């Protein structure tokens, strides 16, 4: 197993981009402008803090991780970004030695006092430590939690003393020289390479943090990295402008075509060219569906996501309608590696807990919801129903799995009758003690959120349960969710890395306050999750995942919903764009013609 795994790492190292000659400048053309759209507001650009997809676009463009993914390879393949080659893995997977490319510099900033600031491994170690600073309260602690020798102890000391020590030595992060890092793990971690490609592990300069941090230690508004772009304008929840970093390392586009027939055309257009090519990216936040579509049709937007409610206007049978294809409009379509699941807050006094009548309430609600109808009405069929927590395209997915929670309205009502949720004179049910109750369903303040709220109102009405809609801006939802303040929501999770662990950790008790949005702490599940982390992908781990999924269904703290299609539509002037399943911002890998 180990030899095959290491062989895969070595093969991945030779796939992708070829660096240009040393000392070359960024070839990006400032007159090549990409106009892009976010359908929801960003929250900010601190890699250690942001947890929304839209902020992650900017973070991924401004900052750099040690590793990234091949642009065309499917399934996704890891490759070096700032690292000089793939990690050297020894000690049966417990020790990783990583080398850093020399001559990488942060974008010039006042924090550096007029000096060129080279990236070193100390910047990565500092950034990894930040994830554990209690003052920061990062939602990404789970990435290294319990894995790196000495790191958890450092965080524990900080909680006792009230001060996090950024300068003390940690046995798990051994900096051999400015360009060499050796990571010592408490146990083998077969996903560490992918974790080091996830944007929360991006390198931040300590000087930047100390100059711009707020009272909570966060740097949401002054992103300074080594990436291909830098932020030049930000109007919150409205507009962002990124411009090419003039000192960014150019590369020769040399990706190989995969099995997708469209890959050959992309390779023919881009192979051998110097990249990045796009010199300016203008991002507009447009919450309303029709506004986004109208802007695209008026040639005010070059590339945007055509979400479900808009799909019938441009698509038919998953393809562009002939009238749009004739105009040269382009479509890149994938099933997102995501799980949009429903949760019921396990800390909520009405919905949460392990008493039989509360389990019955959650299970009845889950059985009463018609996922197929939601896909048809809310998403216009632009999604697939999920039976299993791990979606298609992710290692560990089981296409044959059948959930024990199925749509069954008579059984849902019978379950509530059995456990004492009697109907009052108004037709709505009361708690077993006779008190009335109302469920609050939270959703985004856009058209999709409103439709989801209406769908769930229908579901709750069908079993005689009162429901109020709670419509909020997306950043407000995330903030409330992190502190377990929402009763129930449809929570979309898109893969950070292409392995089932990234989805099974969503329901792990200690991840409450980070990614465990339903705040469920189920001991049997947690014990199995810890066991799964010691195993590589394969039948033994799959068996554990099946047991974990059955436990989820028994307690019904969550129910699997769907994975949506991602339809990225672009103008004819966009050259070589292909939606990547893991990367958010592919901007440095495709080209665009200048507007006339």
CSV table of C-alpha atoms in Angstrom, one decimal, residues 382-578:
chain,number,residue,atom,x,y,z
A,382,UNK,CA,-30.1,20.7,-11.7
A,383,UNK,CA,-29.1,18.4,-8.9
A,384,UNK,CA,-28.9,14.7,-8.1
A,385,UNK,CA,-30.3,13.2,-4.9
A,386,UNK,CA,-27.8,11.8,-2.4
A,387,UNK,CA,-28.2,8.6,-0.4
A,388,UNK,CA,-24.7,8.6,1.1
A,389,UNK,CA,-22.7,11.4,2.8
A,390,UNK,CA,-19.8,11.2,0.4
A,391,UNK,CA,-20.9,12.5,-3.1
A,392,UNK,CA,-19.9,11.2,-6.5
A,393,UNK,CA,-16.4,12.0,-7.7
A,394,UNK,CA,-15.0,11.8,-4.1
A,395,UNK,CA,-12.9,8.8,-2.9
A,396,UNK,CA,-15.1,6.7,-0.7
A,397,UNK,CA,-18.4,7.3,-2.5
A,398,UNK,CA,-20.7,4.3,-2.7
A,399,UNK,CA,-23.2,4.6,-5.6
A,400,UNK,CA,-25.1,1.4,-4.4
A,401,UNK,CA,-25.8,2.6,-0.9
A,402,UNK,CA,-29.4,3.0,0.1
A,403,UNK,CA,-30.3,5.2,3.0
A,404,UNK,CA,-32.8,4.0,5.6
A,405,UNK,CA,-34.4,7.5,5.6
A,406,UNK,CA,-36.8,7.7,2.6
A,407,UNK,CA,-39.7,10.0,1.8
A,408,UNK,CA,-42.7,8.4,3.6
A,409,UNK,CA,-45.3,10.9,4.8
A,410,UNK,CA,-47.8,8.4,6.3
A,411,UNK,CA,-44.9,6.8,8.3
A,412,UNK,CA,-43.7,10.3,9.4
A,413,UNK,CA,-47.1,11.2,10.8
A,414,UNK,CA,-47.6,7.9,12.5
A,415,UNK,CA,-44.2,8.3,14.2
A,416,UNK,CA,-45.2,11.6,15.6
A,417,UNK,CA,-48.5,10.2,16.8
A,418,UNK,CA,-46.8,7.3,18.5
A,419,UNK,CA,-44.4,9.6,20.5
A,420,UNK,CA,-47.0,12.0,21.8
A,421,UNK,CA,-46.9,14.9,19.4
A,422,UNK,CA,-50.7,15.4,19.4
A,423,UNK,CA,-52.5,17.8,17.2
A,424,UNK,CA,-54.3,20.8,18.7
A,425,UNK,CA,-57.5,22.4,17.6
A,426,UNK,CA,-55.6,24.4,15.0
A,427,UNK,CA,-54.3,21.2,13.4
A,428,UNK,CA,-50.7,21.7,14.5
A,429,UNK,CA,-48.9,19.4,16.8
A,430,UNK,CA,-47.7,20.2,20.4
A,431,UNK,CA,-44.8,18.7,22.3
A,432,UNK,CA,-45.4,15.6,24.3
A,433,UNK,CA,-45.9,17.8,27.4
A,434,UNK,CA,-48.7,19.7,25.6
A,435,UNK,CA,-46.8,22.9,25.0
A,436,UNK,CA,-46.9,24.4,21.5
A,437,UNK,CA,-43.7,24.7,19.5
A,438,UNK,CA,-42.4,26.3,16.3
A,439,UNK,CA,-39.4,25.3,14.2
A,440,UNK,CA,-37.3,28.1,12.6
A,441,UNK,CA,-35.8,27.2,9.2
A,442,UNK,CA,-32.9,29.5,8.2
A,443,UNK,CA,-31.9,30.3,4.6
A,444,UNK,CA,-30.1,32.8,2.5
A,445,UNK,CA,-31.7,36.1,1.5
A,446,UNK,CA,-31.9,35.2,-2.2
A,447,UNK,CA,-34.4,33.6,-4.5
A,448,UNK,CA,-33.1,30.1,-3.8
A,449,UNK,CA,-33.3,30.6,-0.1
A,450,UNK,CA,-36.9,31.9,-0.3
A,451,UNK,CA,-37.9,28.8,-2.4
A,452,UNK,CA,-36.1,26.5,0.0
A,453,UNK,CA,-38.0,28.1,2.9
A,454,UNK,CA,-41.3,27.6,1.1
A,455,UNK,CA,-40.5,24.0,0.3
A,456,UNK,CA,-39.7,23.3,4.0
A,457,UNK,CA,-42.9,25.2,5.0
A,458,UNK,CA,-44.8,22.6,2.9
A,459,UNK,CA,-42.9,19.8,4.6
A,460,UNK,CA,-43.6,20.9,8.1
A,461,UNK,CA,-47.3,21.6,7.3
A,462,UNK,CA,-47.6,18.1,6.0
A,463,UNK,CA,-46.8,16.7,9.4
A,464,UNK,CA,-48.6,19.4,11.4
A,465,UNK,CA,-45.5,21.2,12.7
A,466,UNK,CA,-45.4,25.0,12.8
A,467,UNK,CA,-42.5,26.6,10.9
A,468,UNK,CA,-41.2,30.2,10.6
A,469,UNK,CA,-38.9,31.2,7.9
A,470,UNK,CA,-35.6,32.9,8.9
A,471,UNK,CA,-34.1,34.7,5.9
A,472,UNK,CA,-30.6,36.2,6.4
A,473,UNK,CA,-27.6,37.4,4.5
A,474,UNK,CA,-25.2,34.5,3.9
A,475,UNK,CA,-22.4,35.9,6.1
A,476,UNK,CA,-24.8,36.2,9.0
A,477,UNK,CA,-25.9,32.6,8.6
A,478,UNK,CA,-22.4,31.4,8.7
A,479,UNK,CA,-21.7,33.4,11.9
A,480,UNK,CA,-24.8,32.1,13.7
A,481,UNK,CA,-24.2,28.6,12.5
A,482,UNK,CA,-20.6,28.5,13.9
A,483,UNK,CA,-22.0,29.2,17.4
A,484,UNK,CA,-24.9,26.7,17.1
A,485,UNK,CA,-27.5,29.4,17.0
A,486,UNK,CA,-29.6,28.1,14.1
A,487,UNK,CA,-32.3,25.4,14.6
A,488,UNK,CA,-32.2,23.9,11.1
A,489,UNK,CA,-30.8,24.8,7.7
A,490,UNK,CA,-29.9,23.2,4.3
A,491,UNK,CA,-26.1,23.3,4.6
A,492,UNK,CA,-24.1,23.0,1.3
A,493,UNK,CA,-20.6,21.6,1.7
A,494,UNK,CA,-18.3,21.5,-1.3
A,495,UNK,CA,-15.1,19.5,-1.1
A,496,UNK,CA,-11.9,21.0,0.3
A,497,UNK,CA,-10.1,18.0,-0.9
A,498,UNK,CA,-11.3,14.9,-2.9
A,499,UNK,CA,-11.5,12.3,-0.1
A,500,UNK,CA,-14.4,11.0,1.9
A,501,UNK,CA,-12.8,12.2,5.1
A,502,UNK,CA,-13.6,15.7,4.2
A,503,UNK,CA,-17.3,14.9,4.3
A,504,UNK,CA,-17.4,12.5,7.2
A,505,UNK,CA,-15.6,15.1,9.5
A,506,UNK,CA,-18.7,17.3,9.1
A,507,UNK,CA,-20.5,15.3,11.7
A,508,UNK,CA,-17.6,14.7,14.1
A,509,UNK,CA,-18.4,16.0,17.6
A,510,UNK,CA,-15.1,17.9,18.3
A,511,UNK,CA,-15.6,19.8,15.0
A,512,UNK,CA,-18.6,21.6,16.5
A,513,UNK,CA,-17.9,25.3,16.1
A,514,UNK,CA,-15.9,24.6,13.0
A,515,UNK,CA,-17.6,22.5,10.3
A,516,UNK,CA,-20.1,20.5,12.4
A,517,UNK,CA,-23.0,22.8,11.7
A,518,UNK,CA,-25.6,20.7,13.4
A,519,UNK,CA,-23.5,20.6,16.6
A,520,UNK,CA,-24.0,16.8,16.9
A,521,UNK,CA,-21.9,14.9,19.4
A,522,UNK,CA,-22.7,11.2,19.0
A,523,UNK,CA,-20.1,9.1,20.9
A,524,UNK,CA,-20.5,6.0,18.7
A,525,UNK,CA,-20.0,8.1,15.5
A,526,UNK,CA,-17.0,10.0,17.0
A,527,UNK,CA,-15.2,6.7,18.0
A,528,UNK,CA,-15.6,5.3,14.5
A,529,UNK,CA,-14.4,8.5,12.9
A,530,UNK,CA,-11.2,8.5,14.9
A,531,UNK,CA,-10.7,4.9,13.8
A,532,UNK,CA,-11.2,5.8,10.1
A,533,UNK,CA,-8.5,8.4,10.3
A,534,UNK,CA,-5.9,5.8,10.9
A,535,UNK,CA,-6.7,4.0,7.6
A,536,UNK,CA,-6.0,4.7,4.0
A,537,UNK,CA,-8.9,4.8,1.5
A,538,UNK,CA,-10.1,1.2,0.8
A,539,UNK,CA,-12.6,-1.5,1.8
A,540,UNK,CA,-11.7,-1.4,5.5
A,541,UNK,CA,-12.3,2.3,5.8
A,542,UNK,CA,-15.4,2.1,3.6
A,543,UNK,CA,-16.9,-0.4,6.0
A,544,UNK,CA,-16.4,2.0,8.9
A,545,UNK,CA,-18.0,4.8,6.9
A,546,UNK,CA,-21.0,2.6,6.3
A,547,UNK,CA,-21.4,2.0,10.0
A,548,UNK,CA,-21.0,5.8,10.7
A,549,UNK,CA,-23.7,6.5,8.1
A,550,UNK,CA,-26.2,4.1,9.7
A,551,UNK,CA,-25.5,5.8,13.1
A,552,UNK,CA,-26.3,9.1,11.5
A,553,UNK,CA,-29.6,7.7,10.2
A,554,UNK,CA,-30.5,6.2,13.6
A,555,UNK,CA,-30.3,9.5,15.4
A,556,UNK,CA,-31.4,11.6,12.4
A,557,UNK,CA,-29.5,14.7,13.3
A,558,UNK,CA,-28.9,15.1,9.6
A,559,UNK,CA,-30.4,13.9,6.3
A,560,UNK,CA,-28.6,13.8,3.0
A,561,UNK,CA,-30.1,16.0,0.4
A,562,UNK,CA,-28.4,16.5,-3.0
A,563,UNK,CA,-25.4,17.5,-5.1
A,564,UNK,CA,-26.0,20.3,-7.6
A,565,UNK,CA,-24.8,20.6,-11.1
A,566,UNK,CA,-22.4,23.5,-11.5
A,567,UNK,CA,-23.0,25.2,-14.9
A,568,UNK,CA,-20.4,27.7,-15.7
A,569,UNK,CA,-21.3,29.8,-18.7
A,570,UNK,CA,-18.8,32.0,-20.5
A,571,UNK,CA,-18.7,34.4,-23.4
A,572,UNK,CA,-17.0,33.4,-26.7
A,573,UNK,CA,-13.9,35.5,-25.8
A,574,UNK,CA,-13.0,33.2,-22.9
A,575,UNK,CA,-10.3,30.7,-23.9
A,576,UNK,CA,-9.7,27.3,-22.3
A,577,UNK,CA,-11.9,27.5,-19.2
A,578,UNK,CA,-12.8,24.2,-17.6
